[in-house]
């Protein structure tokens, strides 16, 4: 799936983070608890280097609680990394964030050594809503479209705790294809960057195995046991039929069916859902790395072949001179 999702302001954000990171003690990365692996920015990991990190699984009230616990354990196994879960509507999440950050940087604190924290996250992960909850007023713009926050701001959560906010930032190229579909389904990617029917088919594929009962309940599907083995096209067609997305001749409007499924997932009307497990995400990443390595190897082989072809075409004296 080709998604063009790296507008100019995101490049500006990258540069701003690179400049700010020099003075940062802990990096908070806000993740979507429904897709904890896919919503983690691999470019951010490169930018922040060996800084201590706190992974915050936001929107926990929308995610599968069993999978949330599995993801928290997985993140905590990473070096210099803590992990907590919350939802942006919690009344008093500030102290939980402060305590978790202090645990990661116990040698920072007090007015002479204030704890300096950078909070990052992909667009539409709920960062602005969380920040407004933290400070008890509307400190950041919110919206349901990617890229609402555009400027850096500093928020003092305590006299010796400085929180620097940055605009949401994605990365320029998808290597894990399944992650691209999950990000699009969640609303992290602008509408013009993907095909809704294609995303809905992948979403149906991710849902039918672990959550057939939720699909059956929401769309009044008769045979819950048959759902996991249904073809993605057939499942989306049946969803469209049950929701009245039928056009002339009894055919299902697949675009409308796609919109229904995607909107129902985003609004969580089906129930608490997590689209990926740690084991699945690790397997996707391994497959993506292998595919990228194979691609680069083929590219290098073509370059070598082209160079040999050029050398073979040179006169003997030019070939000798080049050697």
Coordinates of C-alpha atoms in Angstrom, one line a residue:
X1 CA 0.0 0.0 0.0
X2 CA 1.5 3.3 -1.1
X3 CA 0.8 6.0 1.5
X4 CA 2.3 9.5 1.0
X5 CA 2.2 10.8 4.5
X6 CA 5.2 13.0 5.2
X7 CA 4.2 16.6 4.6
X8 CA 6.7 19.5 5.1
X9 CA 5.6 20.3 8.7
X10 CA 6.6 16.8 9.8
X11 CA 10.1 17.4 8.5
X12 CA 10.2 20.6 10.6
X13 CA 9.0 18.6 13.6
X14 CA 11.9 16.1 13.1
X15 CA 14.4 18.9 13.1
X16 CA 12.8 20.5 16.2
X17 CA 13.1 17.2 18.1
X18 CA 16.7 16.7 17.0
X19 CA 17.5 20.1 18.5
X20 CA 15.5 19.7 21.7
X21 CA 16.6 16.1 22.4
X22 CA 20.1 17.4 23.5
X23 CA 18.6 18.7 26.7
X24 CA 16.0 15.9 27.4
X25 CA 16.2 13.3 30.2
X26 CA 13.2 11.2 29.4
X27 CA 11.1 10.8 26.2
X28 CA 7.4 9.9 26.5
X29 CA 6.0 8.3 23.5
X30 CA 2.2 8.2 23.4
X31 CA 0.9 5.1 21.7
X32 CA -2.5 3.9 20.6
X33 CA -3.4 1.0 22.9
X34 CA -5.3 -0.6 20.1
X35 CA -2.2 -0.8 17.9
X36 CA 0.8 -0.4 20.3
X37 CA 3.4 -1.7 17.9
X38 CA 2.2 0.0 14.8
X39 CA 1.8 3.4 16.5
X40 CA 5.4 3.4 17.7
X41 CA 7.5 5.6 15.5
X42 CA 10.7 3.8 14.4
X43 CA 12.2 7.1 13.3
X44 CA 11.7 8.5 16.8
X45 CA 13.7 5.6 18.2
X46 CA 16.6 6.6 16.0
X47 CA 16.3 10.3 16.9
X48 CA 16.1 9.8 20.6
X49 CA 19.0 7.4 20.8
X50 CA 19.8 6.1 24.3
X51 CA 17.5 8.5 26.1
X52 CA 15.3 6.8 28.7
X53 CA 11.8 6.2 27.3
X54 CA 8.3 5.9 28.8
X55 CA 5.8 4.2 26.5
X56 CA 2.3 5.3 27.4
X57 CA -0.5 3.2 25.9
X58 CA -3.3 5.7 25.5
X59 CA -6.9 4.9 24.9
X60 CA -6.7 1.9 27.1
X61 CA -10.4 2.0 27.7
X62 CA -10.9 1.2 24.0
X63 CA -8.4 -1.6 23.9
X64 CA -8.5 -5.3 24.9
X65 CA -7.4 -5.3 28.5
X66 CA -5.6 -8.7 28.2
X67 CA -3.6 -7.5 25.2
X68 CA -2.8 -4.2 26.9
X69 CA -1.2 -6.1 29.8
X70 CA 0.8 -8.2 27.3
X71 CA 2.0 -5.1 25.5
X72 CA 3.0 -3.4 28.8
X73 CA 5.1 -6.4 29.7
X74 CA 6.7 -6.4 26.2
X75 CA 7.6 -2.8 26.3
X76 CA 9.1 -3.1 29.8
X77 CA 11.4 -5.8 28.6
X78 CA 13.2 -3.2 26.4
X79 CA 16.3 -1.5 27.8
X80 CA 15.8 1.8 29.7
X81 CA 12.1 1.7 29.0
X82 CA 9.1 2.0 31.2
X83 CA 5.4 1.5 30.2
X84 CA 2.1 2.5 31.6
X85 CA -1.5 2.6 30.2
X86 CA -4.1 5.3 30.6
X87 CA -6.9 7.0 28.7
X88 CA -6.8 10.7 27.9
X89 CA -9.9 11.3 29.9
X90 CA -8.5 10.3 33.2
X91 CA -9.0 13.0 35.8
X92 CA -5.5 12.9 37.3
X93 CA -3.0 11.3 35.0
X94 CA -0.3 13.9 35.7
X95 CA 1.1 12.3 38.9
X96 CA 1.3 8.9 37.2
X97 CA 3.3 10.3 34.4
X98 CA 5.5 12.3 36.7
X99 CA 6.2 9.3 39.0
X100 CA 7.0 7.0 36.0
X101 CA 9.4 9.5 34.6
X102 CA 11.1 10.1 38.0
X103 CA 11.7 6.3 38.3
X104 CA 13.5 6.3 34.9
X105 CA 15.7 9.3 35.9
X106 CA 16.1 9.2 39.7
X107 CA 19.1 11.5 39.6
X108 CA 17.1 14.4 38.2
X109 CA 14.9 16.6 40.4
X110 CA 14.8 19.8 42.3
X111 CA 15.2 23.3 41.0
X112 CA 18.9 22.9 40.2
X113 CA 18.3 19.8 38.2
X114 CA 14.7 19.8 36.9
X115 CA 13.5 16.8 35.0
X116 CA 13.2 17.6 31.3
X117 CA 10.7 15.4 29.4
X118 CA 9.8 15.4 25.8
X119 CA 6.3 14.0 24.8
X120 CA 5.9 12.7 21.3
X121 CA 3.4 10.6 19.4
X122 CA 1.9 10.1 15.9
X123 CA -1.0 12.2 14.8
X124 CA -4.4 11.5 16.3
X125 CA -3.1 9.4 19.1
X126 CA -4.8 11.7 21.7
X127 CA -1.8 13.7 22.8
X128 CA -3.5 17.1 22.8
X129 CA -6.5 15.8 24.8
X130 CA -4.1 14.3 27.3
X131 CA -2.2 17.5 27.7
X132 CA -5.4 19.4 28.2
X133 CA -6.3 17.0 31.0
X134 CA -2.8 17.3 32.5
X135 CA -3.0 21.0 33.0
X136 CA -6.7 21.3 33.6
X137 CA -7.4 23.7 30.8
X138 CA -7.3 23.9 27.0
X139 CA -3.6 24.1 26.5
X140 CA -3.5 22.3 23.2
X141 CA -5.7 22.1 20.1
X142 CA -7.6 18.9 19.6
X143 CA -9.2 17.3 16.6
X144 CA -10.0 14.0 14.9
X145 CA -7.7 14.7 11.9
X146 CA -4.0 14.0 11.7
X147 CA -1.7 16.9 12.2
X148 CA -3.6 19.4 14.4
X149 CA -0.8 20.4 16.7
X150 CA 1.9 22.3 14.8
X151 CA 4.1 24.1 17.3
X152 CA 6.2 23.1 20.3
X153 CA 5.1 24.2 23.7
X154 CA 6.4 23.8 27.3
X155 CA 4.2 22.8 30.2
X156 CA 5.3 22.8 33.8
X157 CA 3.7 19.8 35.5
X158 CA 5.6 20.5 38.7
X159 CA 8.2 23.1 39.8
X160 CA 11.0 20.8 38.7
X161 CA 9.2 18.9 35.9
X162 CA 9.3 20.5 32.4
X163 CA 7.2 18.8 29.7
X164 CA 8.0 19.8 26.1
X165 CA 5.2 19.0 23.6
X166 CA 5.9 18.5 19.9
X167 CA 3.5 18.1 16.9
X168 CA 2.6 14.6 15.8
X169 CA 5.1 13.0 13.5
X170 CA 4.9 10.0 11.2
X171 CA 7.8 8.5 9.3
X172 CA 8.4 8.7 5.5
X173 CA 8.1 5.1 4.4
X174 CA 6.2 2.1 5.6
X175 CA 8.3 -1.0 5.9
X176 CA 5.7 -3.0 7.9
X177 CA 2.7 -3.1 5.6
X178 CA 0.2 -4.4 8.2
X179 CA 1.1 -1.4 10.4
X180 CA 0.3 0.9 7.5
X181 CA -3.2 -0.5 7.3
X182 CA -3.7 -0.3 11.1
X183 CA -2.5 3.3 11.2
X184 CA -4.9 4.2 8.4
X185 CA -7.8 2.4 10.2
X186 CA -7.1 4.3 13.4
X187 CA -7.2 7.7 11.7
X188 CA -3.4 8.5 12.1
X189 CA -3.1 9.0 8.4
X190 CA -5.0 11.6 6.4
X191 CA -7.9 10.4 4.3
X192 CA -6.3 11.3 1.0
X193 CA -3.4 9.0 1.6
X194 CA -5.1 5.6 1.4
X195 CA -7.9 3.6 -0.2
X196 CA -10.7 3.0 2.3
X197 CA -11.9 -0.3 0.8
X198 CA -8.4 -1.7 0.9
X199 CA -7.9 -0.6 4.5
X200 CA -11.3 -2.0 5.5
X201 CA -10.5 -5.4 4.0
X202 CA -7.3 -5.5 6.1
X203 CA -9.2 -4.4 9.2
X204 CA -11.7 -7.2 8.7
X205 CA -8.8 -9.6 8.4
X206 CA -7.4 -8.4 11.7
X207 CA -10.7 -8.5 13.5
X208 CA -12.2 -11.8 12.3
X209 CA -9.8 -14.1 14.1
X210 CA -9.7 -12.7 17.7
X211 CA -13.1 -10.9 17.8
X212 CA -15.7 -12.9 15.8
X213 CA -18.2 -12.5 18.6
X214 CA -17.9 -8.7 18.5
X215 CA -18.4 -8.7 14.7
X216 CA -21.4 -11.0 15.0
X217 CA -23.0 -8.9 17.7
X218 CA -22.5 -5.6 15.9
X219 CA -23.6 -6.7 12.5
X220 CA -26.1 -9.4 13.4
X221 CA -24.1 -12.1 11.6
X222 CA -25.7 -15.5 12.0
X223 CA -22.8 -18.0 12.3
X224 CA -20.1 -16.6 14.6
X225 CA -18.1 -19.8 14.3
X226 CA -17.8 -19.3 10.5
X227 CA -16.5 -15.7 10.7
X228 CA -12.7 -16.5 11.3
X229 CA -12.6 -18.6 8.1
X230 CA -14.6 -16.1 5.9
X231 CA -12.8 -14.4 3.0
X232 CA -12.2 -10.7 3.8
X233 CA -14.3 -9.7 0.8
X234 CA -17.2 -11.9 1.8
X235 CA -17.1 -10.6 5.4
X236 CA -17.0 -6.9 4.3
X237 CA -19.8 -7.6 1.8
X238 CA -22.0 -9.2 4.6
X239 CA -21.3 -6.3 6.9
X240 CA -22.4 -3.9 4.2
X241 CA -25.5 -5.9 3.5
X242 CA -26.5 -6.0 7.2
X243 CA -26.0 -2.3 7.5
X244 CA -28.1 -1.5 4.4
X245 CA -25.3 -0.5 2.0
X246 CA -27.2 -2.1 -0.9
X247 CA -27.6 -0.6 -4.3
X248 CA -29.5 -1.5 -7.4
X249 CA -29.6 -5.1 -8.3
X250 CA -29.0 -6.2 -4.7
X251 CA -25.3 -5.4 -4.9
X252 CA -23.4 -4.1 -1.9
X253 CA -21.8 -0.7 -2.1
X254 CA -18.3 -1.8 -0.9
X255 CA -17.1 1.8 -0.4
X256 CA -20.0 2.4 2.0
X257 CA -19.4 -0.9 3.7
X258 CA -15.7 0.1 4.2
X259 CA -16.8 3.4 5.7
X260 CA -19.1 1.7 8.1
X261 CA -16.4 -0.8 9.4
X262 CA -13.7 1.9 9.7
X263 CA -16.0 4.3 11.5
X264 CA -17.3 1.6 13.8
X265 CA -13.7 0.7 14.8
X266 CA -12.7 4.3 15.4
X267 CA -15.7 5.0 17.5
X268 CA -15.3 1.7 19.4
X269 CA -18.9 0.7 19.1
X270 CA -17.9 -2.9 18.5
X271 CA -16.2 -3.2 21.9
X272 CA -12.7 -3.2 23.3
X273 CA -10.3 -4.3 20.5
X274 CA -6.5 -4.6 20.0
X275 CA -5.5 -5.2 16.4
X276 CA -2.1 -6.8 17.1
X277 CA -0.2 -8.8 19.6
X278 CA 3.6 -8.4 20.4
X279 CA 4.3 -11.8 18.7
X280 CA 2.5 -10.7 15.6
X281 CA 4.2 -7.4 15.5
X282 CA 7.6 -9.0 15.9
X283 CA 6.9 -11.4 13.0
X284 CA 5.8 -8.5 10.8
X285 CA 8.9 -6.5 11.5
X286 CA 11.1 -9.5 10.9
X287 CA 9.4 -10.2 7.6
X288 CA 9.7 -6.5 6.6
X289 CA 13.4 -6.4 7.5
X290 CA 14.0 -9.6 5.4
X291 CA 12.1 -8.1 2.5
X292 CA 14.0 -4.8 2.7
X293 CA 17.4 -6.7 2.9
X294 CA 16.5 -8.7 -0.2
X295 CA 15.4 -5.5 -2.0
X296 CA 18.7 -3.8 -1.2
X297 CA 20.7 -6.9 -2.2
X298 CA 19.0 -6.9 -5.6
X299 CA 19.5 -3.2 -6.0
X300 CA 23.2 -3.6 -5.3
X301 CA 23.5 -6.5 -7.7
X302 CA 21.8 -4.4 -10.5
X303 CA 24.3 -1.5 -9.8
X304 CA 27.2 -3.9 -10.0
X305 CA 25.9 -5.4 -13.2
X306 CA 25.4 -2.0 -14.7
X307 CA 28.9 -1.0 -13.7
X308 CA 30.3 -4.1 -15.3
X309 CA 28.4 -3.4 -18.4
X310 CA 29.8 0.1 -18.6
X311 CA 33.3 -1.2 -18.0
X312 CA 32.9 -3.8 -20.7
X313 CA 31.8 -1.1 -23.2
X314 CA 34.9 1.0 -22.6
X315 CA 37.9 0.8 -24.9
X316 CA 40.8 -1.3 -23.5
X317 CA 43.0 1.8 -22.8
X318 CA 40.1 3.5 -20.8
X319 CA 39.4 0.3 -18.9
X320 CA 43.0 0.0 -17.9
X321 CA 43.2 3.7 -16.9
X322 CA 40.1 3.3 -14.7
X323 CA 41.6 0.3 -12.9

